[in-house]
Amino acid sequence: MSLFITFEGGEGCGKSFQAEALHGRLCQEGIPSILTHEPGGTPLGNELCRILKWNENLDITPMAELLLFNASRSQLVDKVIKFNLEQGKVVICDRFTDSTYVYQGYGRGLDKELIRNINDIATQGLRPDLTILLDLPVEMGFARRNNNLQDRFEKVEMTFHERVHQGYLELAAEQPERFLVINANQTKAKIADLIWRKVNELLHLRA
Ligand code: TMP
């Protein structure tokens, strides 16, 4: 049965590791699933990802940024996510619409209602069944990152990332039925276990 699960969180929270771990666990259990990510996950999306994360020379405005993330999303929903959900698979997506809501809304200061509308156009109204938010204080997330290469977002001032963090917590509080908030300052194994319990519960409910 299909299930759409997204992972969210600030820089260095460990969501990509946990998304891969969940995908690995589902494969082990013989449950058909795919793992994808935003921005990217399609040839067009990967090009947009390169521009959005790494191109310093384009002076991208917040509105253009919002539209480019959603162009990548529209392509991903149409070409990958919907198709796999229709096949009855579990689709795991590393970041989705909530990233836009908090990074471009709380972070860049764009109007949140406008973001919701544009997100809805890109997703054709598709919403995650479960969103796992890995919650970590901003400084802790940045301290964990061991790469010298910082992308366009990692270079933005700390107050931006504080607003993003706050945005995630507010969003999760508004929609507790969709969000599973996990303290990301625990062992990877413990976090993976909490995630698996929740996903397993949902899978049984839908069986
Ligand atoms: P990451 O997946 O390695 O964290 O990189 C993606 C970066 O892009 C991250 O800093 C969050 C940012 N982002 C947005 O600002 N808006 C979005 O809609 C998405 C999907 C990501």
PDB file of C-alpha atoms and ligand atoms in Angstrom:
ATOM      1  CA  MET A   1       0.000   0.000   0.000  1.00  0.00           C
ATOM      2  CA  SER A   2       1.244   3.471  -0.784  1.00  0.00           C
ATOM      3  CA  LEU A   3       2.594   5.815   1.843  1.00  0.00           C
ATOM      4  CA  PHE A   4       4.255   9.181   1.335  1.00  0.00           C
ATOM      5  CA  ILE A   5       6.870  10.050   3.957  1.00  0.00           C
ATOM      6  CA  THR A   6       8.976  13.212   4.040  1.00  0.00           C
ATOM      7  CA  PHE A   7      12.022  14.103   6.130  1.00  0.00           C
ATOM      8  CA  GLU A   8      12.633  17.656   7.281  1.00  0.00           C
ATOM      9  CA  GLY A   9      15.081  19.544   9.454  1.00  0.00           C
ATOM     10  CA  GLY A  10      17.799  22.174   9.541  1.00  0.00           C
ATOM     11  CA  GLU A  11      21.400  21.832   8.424  1.00  0.00           C
ATOM     12  CA  GLY A  12      23.300  18.912   9.959  1.00  0.00           C
ATOM     13  CA  CYS A  13      20.247  17.308  11.617  1.00  0.00           C
ATOM     14  CA  GLY A  14      20.975  13.886  10.055  1.00  0.00           C
ATOM     15  CA  LYS A  15      17.805  13.576   7.966  1.00  0.00           C
ATOM     16  CA  SER A  16      19.545  12.244   4.847  1.00  0.00           C
ATOM     17  CA  PHE A  17      21.173   9.472   6.903  1.00  0.00           C
ATOM     18  CA  GLN A  18      17.822   8.567   8.483  1.00  0.00           C
ATOM     19  CA  ALA A  19      15.965   8.688   5.149  1.00  0.00           C
ATOM     20  CA  GLU A  20      18.499   6.199   3.763  1.00  0.00           C
ATOM     21  CA  ALA A  21      18.248   4.039   6.883  1.00  0.00           C
ATOM     22  CA  LEU A  22      14.459   3.894   6.588  1.00  0.00           C
ATOM     23  CA  HIS A  23      14.709   3.016   2.910  1.00  0.00           C
ATOM     24  CA  GLY A  24      17.195   0.254   3.778  1.00  0.00           C
ATOM     25  CA  ARG A  25      14.875  -1.098   6.472  1.00  0.00           C
ATOM     26  CA  LEU A  26      11.880  -1.159   4.111  1.00  0.00           C
ATOM     27  CA  CYS A  27      13.955  -3.012   1.499  1.00  0.00           C
ATOM     28  CA  GLN A  28      15.026  -5.545   4.169  1.00  0.00           C
ATOM     29  CA  GLU A  29      11.391  -6.101   5.100  1.00  0.00           C
ATOM     30  CA  GLY A  30      10.515  -6.634   1.434  1.00  0.00           C
ATOM     31  CA  ILE A  31       8.278  -3.552   1.302  1.00  0.00           C
ATOM     32  CA  PRO A  32       8.470  -1.824  -2.114  1.00  0.00           C
ATOM     33  CA  SER A  33       9.798   1.697  -1.639  1.00  0.00           C
ATOM     34  CA  ILE A  34      11.825   4.431  -3.261  1.00  0.00           C
ATOM     35  CA  LEU A  35      13.977   7.188  -1.818  1.00  0.00           C
ATOM     36  CA  THR A  36      14.190  10.563  -3.501  1.00  0.00           C
ATOM     37  CA  HIS A  37      15.147  14.095  -2.502  1.00  0.00           C
ATOM     38  CA  GLU A  38      14.582  17.791  -3.052  1.00  0.00           C
ATOM     39  CA  PRO A  39      15.772  19.832  -4.707  1.00  0.00           C
ATOM     40  CA  GLY A  40      16.530  17.265  -7.405  1.00  0.00           C
ATOM     41  CA  GLY A  41      15.472  13.682  -7.965  1.00  0.00           C
ATOM     42  CA  THR A  42      15.008  14.188 -11.739  1.00  0.00           C
ATOM     43  CA  PRO A  43      17.471  15.346 -14.422  1.00  0.00           C
ATOM     44  CA  LEU A  44      15.815  18.795 -14.473  1.00  0.00           C
ATOM     45  CA  GLY A  45      15.668  18.920 -10.680  1.00  0.00           C
ATOM     46  CA  ASN A  46      19.350  18.032 -10.399  1.00  0.00           C
ATOM     47  CA  GLU A  47      20.247  20.947 -12.689  1.00  0.00           C
ATOM     48  CA  LEU A  48      18.090  23.290 -10.591  1.00  0.00           C
ATOM     49  CA  CYS A  49      19.669  21.896  -7.416  1.00  0.00           C
ATOM     50  CA  ARG A  50      23.123  22.750  -8.731  1.00  0.00           C
ATOM     51  CA  ILE A  51      22.007  26.315  -9.451  1.00  0.00           C
ATOM     52  CA  LEU A  52      20.119  26.754  -6.170  1.00  0.00           C
ATOM     53  CA  LYS A  53      22.814  25.344  -3.905  1.00  0.00           C
ATOM     54  CA  TRP A  54      26.049  26.169  -5.633  1.00  0.00           C
ATOM     55  CA  ASN A  55      25.783  29.043  -8.099  1.00  0.00           C
ATOM     56  CA  GLU A  56      26.947  32.186  -6.303  1.00  0.00           C
ATOM     57  CA  ASN A  57      26.949  34.420  -9.370  1.00  0.00           C
ATOM     58  CA  LEU A  58      23.288  34.647 -10.311  1.00  0.00           C
ATOM     59  CA  ASP A  59      22.008  36.904  -7.519  1.00  0.00           C
ATOM     60  CA  ILE A  60      18.831  34.801  -7.239  1.00  0.00           C
ATOM     61  CA  THR A  61      15.935  36.760  -5.710  1.00  0.00           C
ATOM     62  CA  PRO A  62      13.805  35.115  -2.960  1.00  0.00           C
ATOM     63  CA  MET A  63      10.839  34.912  -5.376  1.00  0.00           C
ATOM     64  CA  ALA A  64      12.931  33.322  -8.131  1.00  0.00           C
ATOM     65  CA  GLU A  65      14.299  30.918  -5.508  1.00  0.00           C
ATOM     66  CA  LEU A  66      10.759  29.975  -4.454  1.00  0.00           C
ATOM     67  CA  LEU A  67       9.755  29.310  -8.059  1.00  0.00           C
ATOM     68  CA  LEU A  68      12.893  27.326  -8.879  1.00  0.00           C
ATOM     69  CA  PHE A  69      12.417  25.020  -5.872  1.00  0.00           C
ATOM     70  CA  ASN A  70       8.845  24.534  -6.991  1.00  0.00           C
ATOM     71  CA  ALA A  71       9.840  23.888 -10.619  1.00  0.00           C
ATOM     72  CA  SER A  72      12.073  21.089  -9.325  1.00  0.00           C
ATOM     73  CA  ARG A  73       9.192  19.859  -7.145  1.00  0.00           C
ATOM     74  CA  SER A  74       6.627  19.911  -9.937  1.00  0.00           C
ATOM     75  CA  GLN A  75       8.886  17.755 -12.112  1.00  0.00           C
ATOM     76  CA  LEU A  76       9.583  15.358  -9.222  1.00  0.00           C
ATOM     77  CA  VAL A  77       5.901  14.969  -8.291  1.00  0.00           C
ATOM     78  CA  ASP A  78       4.874  14.362 -11.898  1.00  0.00           C
ATOM     79  CA  LYS A  79       7.707  12.102 -12.974  1.00  0.00           C
ATOM     80  CA  VAL A  80       8.555  10.179  -9.816  1.00  0.00           C
ATOM     81  CA  ILE A  81       6.374  10.591  -6.729  1.00  0.00           C
ATOM     82  CA  LYS A  82       2.871  10.186  -8.149  1.00  0.00           C
ATOM     83  CA  PHE A  83       3.887   7.298 -10.376  1.00  0.00           C
ATOM     84  CA  ASN A  84       5.460   5.341  -7.506  1.00  0.00           C
ATOM     85  CA  LEU A  85       2.558   6.022  -5.139  1.00  0.00           C
ATOM     86  CA  GLU A  86       0.199   4.762  -7.821  1.00  0.00           C
ATOM     87  CA  GLN A  87       2.295   1.578  -7.955  1.00  0.00           C
ATOM     88  CA  GLY A  88       1.523   1.143  -4.248  1.00  0.00           C
ATOM     89  CA  LYS A  89       5.043   1.926  -3.054  1.00  0.00           C
ATOM     90  CA  VAL A  90       6.279   3.755  -0.002  1.00  0.00           C
ATOM     91  CA  VAL A  91       7.832   6.992  -1.269  1.00  0.00           C
ATOM     92  CA  ILE A  92      10.406   8.647   0.979  1.00  0.00           C
ATOM     93  CA  CYS A  93      11.386  12.203   0.098  1.00  0.00           C
ATOM     94  CA  ASP A  94      14.326  13.977   1.754  1.00  0.00           C
ATOM     95  CA  ARG A  95      12.790  17.484   2.057  1.00  0.00           C
ATOM     96  CA  PHE A  96       9.499  18.600   0.496  1.00  0.00           C
ATOM     97  CA  THR A  97       7.054  21.528   0.712  1.00  0.00           C
ATOM     98  CA  ASP A  98       7.744  22.257   4.403  1.00  0.00           C
ATOM     99  CA  SER A  99      11.334  23.171   3.487  1.00  0.00           C
ATOM    100  CA  THR A 100      10.000  25.885   1.178  1.00  0.00           C
ATOM    101  CA  TYR A 101       7.553  27.088   3.791  1.00  0.00           C
ATOM    102  CA  VAL A 102      10.250  27.545   6.418  1.00  0.00           C
ATOM    103  CA  TYR A 103      13.323  28.486   4.318  1.00  0.00           C
ATOM    104  CA  GLN A 104      11.610  30.854   1.876  1.00  0.00           C
ATOM    105  CA  GLY A 105       8.847  31.897   4.321  1.00  0.00           C
ATOM    106  CA  TYR A 106      10.422  32.192   7.772  1.00  0.00           C
ATOM    107  CA  GLY A 107      13.976  32.465   6.398  1.00  0.00           C
ATOM    108  CA  ARG A 108      13.681  34.751   3.368  1.00  0.00           C
ATOM    109  CA  GLY A 109      10.504  36.467   4.577  1.00  0.00           C
ATOM    110  CA  LEU A 110       8.197  35.680   1.634  1.00  0.00           C
ATOM    111  CA  ASP A 111       4.457  35.648   2.220  1.00  0.00           C
ATOM    112  CA  LYS A 112       3.449  32.269   3.675  1.00  0.00           C
ATOM    113  CA  GLU A 113       0.025  32.152   2.044  1.00  0.00           C
ATOM    114  CA  LEU A 114       1.632  32.738  -1.343  1.00  0.00           C
ATOM    115  CA  ILE A 115       4.103  29.920  -0.631  1.00  0.00           C
ATOM    116  CA  ARG A 116       1.285  27.543   0.302  1.00  0.00           C
ATOM    117  CA  ASN A 117      -0.488  28.365  -2.963  1.00  0.00           C
ATOM    118  CA  ILE A 118       2.601  27.878  -5.116  1.00  0.00           C
ATOM    119  CA  ASN A 119       3.516  24.676  -3.258  1.00  0.00           C
ATOM    120  CA  ASP A 120      -0.009  23.406  -3.898  1.00  0.00           C
ATOM    121  CA  ILE A 121       0.287  24.128  -7.614  1.00  0.00           C
ATOM    122  CA  ALA A 122       3.607  22.254  -7.817  1.00  0.00           C
ATOM    123  CA  THR A 123       2.337  19.238  -5.868  1.00  0.00           C
ATOM    124  CA  GLN A 124      -1.159  19.212  -7.405  1.00  0.00           C
ATOM    125  CA  GLY A 125      -2.382  19.116  -3.816  1.00  0.00           C
ATOM    126  CA  LEU A 126      -0.349  16.034  -2.834  1.00  0.00           C
ATOM    127  CA  ARG A 127       0.479  16.078   0.905  1.00  0.00           C
ATOM    128  CA  PRO A 128       2.743  13.742   2.878  1.00  0.00           C
ATOM    129  CA  ASP A 129       1.077  11.096   5.081  1.00  0.00           C
ATOM    130  CA  LEU A 130       3.899  11.488   7.570  1.00  0.00           C
ATOM    131  CA  THR A 131       6.595  14.114   8.010  1.00  0.00           C
ATOM    132  CA  ILE A 132       9.549  13.311  10.232  1.00  0.00           C
ATOM    133  CA  LEU A 133      11.132  16.442  11.654  1.00  0.00           C
ATOM    134  CA  LEU A 134      14.600  15.910  13.095  1.00  0.00           C
ATOM    135  CA  ASP A 135      14.932  18.698  15.579  1.00  0.00           C
ATOM    136  CA  LEU A 136      18.340  20.039  16.600  1.00  0.00           C
ATOM    137  CA  PRO A 137      19.569  23.420  17.864  1.00  0.00           C
ATOM    138  CA  VAL A 138      21.093  25.372  14.985  1.00  0.00           C
ATOM    139  CA  GLU A 139      24.627  25.626  16.459  1.00  0.00           C
ATOM    140  CA  MET A 140      24.705  21.900  17.088  1.00  0.00           C
ATOM    141  CA  GLY A 141      23.727  21.173  13.477  1.00  0.00           C
ATOM    142  CA  PHE A 142      26.430  23.449  12.112  1.00  0.00           C
ATOM    143  CA  ALA A 143      29.040  22.012  14.478  1.00  0.00           C
ATOM    144  CA  ARG A 144      28.265  18.531  13.127  1.00  0.00           C
ATOM    145  CA  ARG A 145      28.896  19.460   9.536  1.00  0.00           C
ATOM    146  CA  ASN A 146      32.404  18.398   8.683  1.00  0.00           C
ATOM    147  CA  ASN A 147      32.578  19.627   5.086  1.00  0.00           C
ATOM    148  CA  ASN A 148      34.665  22.640   4.175  1.00  0.00           C
ATOM    149  CA  LEU A 149      32.405  23.301   1.214  1.00  0.00           C
ATOM    150  CA  GLN A 150      29.435  25.400   2.277  1.00  0.00           C
ATOM    151  CA  ASP A 151      26.476  25.735  -0.091  1.00  0.00           C
ATOM    152  CA  ARG A 152      24.534  28.985  -0.678  1.00  0.00           C
ATOM    153  CA  PHE A 153      22.207  28.251   2.263  1.00  0.00           C
ATOM    154  CA  GLU A 154      24.875  27.217   4.742  1.00  0.00           C
ATOM    155  CA  LYS A 155      26.562  30.566   4.104  1.00  0.00           C
ATOM    156  CA  VAL A 156      23.508  32.583   5.162  1.00  0.00           C
ATOM    157  CA  GLU A 157      23.685  34.206   8.612  1.00  0.00           C
ATOM    158  CA  MET A 158      22.740  32.227  11.749  1.00  0.00           C
ATOM    159  CA  THR A 159      19.617  34.301  12.421  1.00  0.00           C
ATOM    160  CA  PHE A 160      18.182  32.992   9.129  1.00  0.00           C
ATOM    161  CA  HIS A 161      18.710  29.423  10.338  1.00  0.00           C
ATOM    162  CA  GLU A 162      17.216  30.295  13.743  1.00  0.00           C
ATOM    163  CA  ARG A 163      14.075  31.502  11.976  1.00  0.00           C
ATOM    164  CA  VAL A 164      13.993  28.297   9.909  1.00  0.00           C
ATOM    165  CA  HIS A 165      14.255  26.257  13.125  1.00  0.00           C
ATOM    166  CA  GLN A 166      11.449  28.230  14.729  1.00  0.00           C
ATOM    167  CA  GLY A 167       9.363  27.832  11.564  1.00  0.00           C
ATOM    168  CA  TYR A 168       9.672  24.074  11.654  1.00  0.00           C
ATOM    169  CA  LEU A 169       8.565  23.929  15.297  1.00  0.00           C
ATOM    170  CA  GLU A 170       5.546  26.159  14.619  1.00  0.00           C
ATOM    171  CA  LEU A 171       4.541  24.123  11.591  1.00  0.00           C
ATOM    172  CA  ALA A 172       4.816  20.850  13.508  1.00  0.00           C
ATOM    173  CA  ALA A 173       2.743  22.293  16.360  1.00  0.00           C
ATOM    174  CA  GLU A 174       0.047  23.366  13.871  1.00  0.00           C
ATOM    175  CA  GLN A 175      -0.172  19.913  12.261  1.00  0.00           C
ATOM    176  CA  PRO A 176       0.581  17.338  14.976  1.00  0.00           C
ATOM    177  CA  GLU A 177      -1.347  14.634  13.096  1.00  0.00           C
ATOM    178  CA  ARG A 178       1.169  14.756  10.226  1.00  0.00           C
ATOM    179  CA  PHE A 179       4.432  15.474  12.058  1.00  0.00           C
ATOM    180  CA  LEU A 180       6.621  13.175  14.099  1.00  0.00           C
ATOM    181  CA  VAL A 181       9.124  15.428  15.849  1.00  0.00           C
ATOM    182  CA  ILE A 182      12.273  13.656  17.019  1.00  0.00           C
ATOM    183  CA  ASN A 183      15.055  15.092  19.125  1.00  0.00           C
ATOM    184  CA  ALA A 184      18.014  14.617  16.777  1.00  0.00           C
ATOM    185  CA  ASN A 185      20.509  14.811  19.632  1.00  0.00           C
ATOM    186  CA  GLN A 186      20.317  11.043  20.238  1.00  0.00           C
ATOM    187  CA  THR A 187      22.162   8.105  18.735  1.00  0.00           C
ATOM    188  CA  LYS A 188      21.482   7.323  15.095  1.00  0.00           C
ATOM    189  CA  ALA A 189      20.266   3.868  16.114  1.00  0.00           C
ATOM    190  CA  LYS A 190      17.763   5.286  18.617  1.00  0.00           C
ATOM    191  CA  ILE A 191      16.420   7.764  16.060  1.00  0.00           C
ATOM    192  CA  ALA A 192      16.143   5.049  13.394  1.00  0.00           C
ATOM    193  CA  ASP A 193      14.224   2.906  15.869  1.00  0.00           C
ATOM    194  CA  LEU A 194      11.725   5.684  16.700  1.00  0.00           C
ATOM    195  CA  ILE A 195      11.168   6.275  12.987  1.00  0.00           C
ATOM    196  CA  TRP A 196      10.698   2.594  12.228  1.00  0.00           C
ATOM    197  CA  ARG A 197       8.136   2.185  15.020  1.00  0.00           C
ATOM    198  CA  LYS A 198       6.011   4.989  13.607  1.00  0.00           C
ATOM    199  CA  VAL A 199       6.290   3.833   9.992  1.00  0.00           C
ATOM    200  CA  ASN A 200       5.544   0.235  10.940  1.00  0.00           C
ATOM    201  CA  GLU A 201       2.467   1.387  12.860  1.00  0.00           C
ATOM    202  CA  LEU A 202       1.212   3.312   9.801  1.00  0.00           C
ATOM    203  CA  LEU A 203       1.891   0.359   7.513  1.00  0.00           C
ATOM    204  CA  HIS A 204      -0.155  -1.909   9.788  1.00  0.00           C
ATOM    205  CA  LEU A 205      -2.992   0.602   9.989  1.00  0.00           C
ATOM    206  CA  ARG A 206      -3.165   0.698   6.196  1.00  0.00           C
ATOM    207  CA  ALA A 207      -2.754  -3.039   5.618  1.00  0.00           C
TER     208      ALA A 207
HETATM  209  P1  TMP B   1      20.259  19.754   1.793  1.00  0.00           P
HETATM  210  O1  TMP B   1      19.191  18.864   1.321  1.00  0.00           O
HETATM  211  O2  TMP B   1      21.640  19.259   1.609  1.00  0.00           O
HETATM  212  O3  TMP B   1      19.986  20.229   3.177  1.00  0.00           O
HETATM  213  O4  TMP B   1      20.261  21.066   0.849  1.00  0.00           O
HETATM  214  C1  TMP B   1      19.140  21.682   0.422  1.00  0.00           C
HETATM  215  C2  TMP B   1      19.184  23.143   0.809  1.00  0.00           C
HETATM  216  O5  TMP B   1      18.133  23.823   0.130  1.00  0.00           O
HETATM  217  C3  TMP B   1      18.939  23.344   2.306  1.00  0.00           C
HETATM  218  O6  TMP B   1      19.755  24.385   2.777  1.00  0.00           O
HETATM  219  C4  TMP B   1      17.489  23.759   2.364  1.00  0.00           C
HETATM  220  C5  TMP B   1      17.268  24.468   1.054  1.00  0.00           C
HETATM  221  N1  TMP B   1      15.893  24.375   0.565  1.00  0.00           N
HETATM  222  C6  TMP B   1      15.109  25.522   0.496  1.00  0.00           C
HETATM  223  O7  TMP B   1      15.574  26.603   0.855  1.00  0.00           O
HETATM  224  N2  TMP B   1      13.839  25.423   0.039  1.00  0.00           N
HETATM  225  C7  TMP B   1      13.307  24.251  -0.417  1.00  0.00           C
HETATM  226  O8  TMP B   1      12.151  24.219  -0.853  1.00  0.00           O
HETATM  227  C8  TMP B   1      14.129  23.060  -0.358  1.00  0.00           C
HETATM  228  C9  TMP B   1      13.577  21.749  -0.839  1.00  0.00           C
HETATM  229  C10 TMP B   1      15.411  23.173   0.143  1.00  0.00           C
END
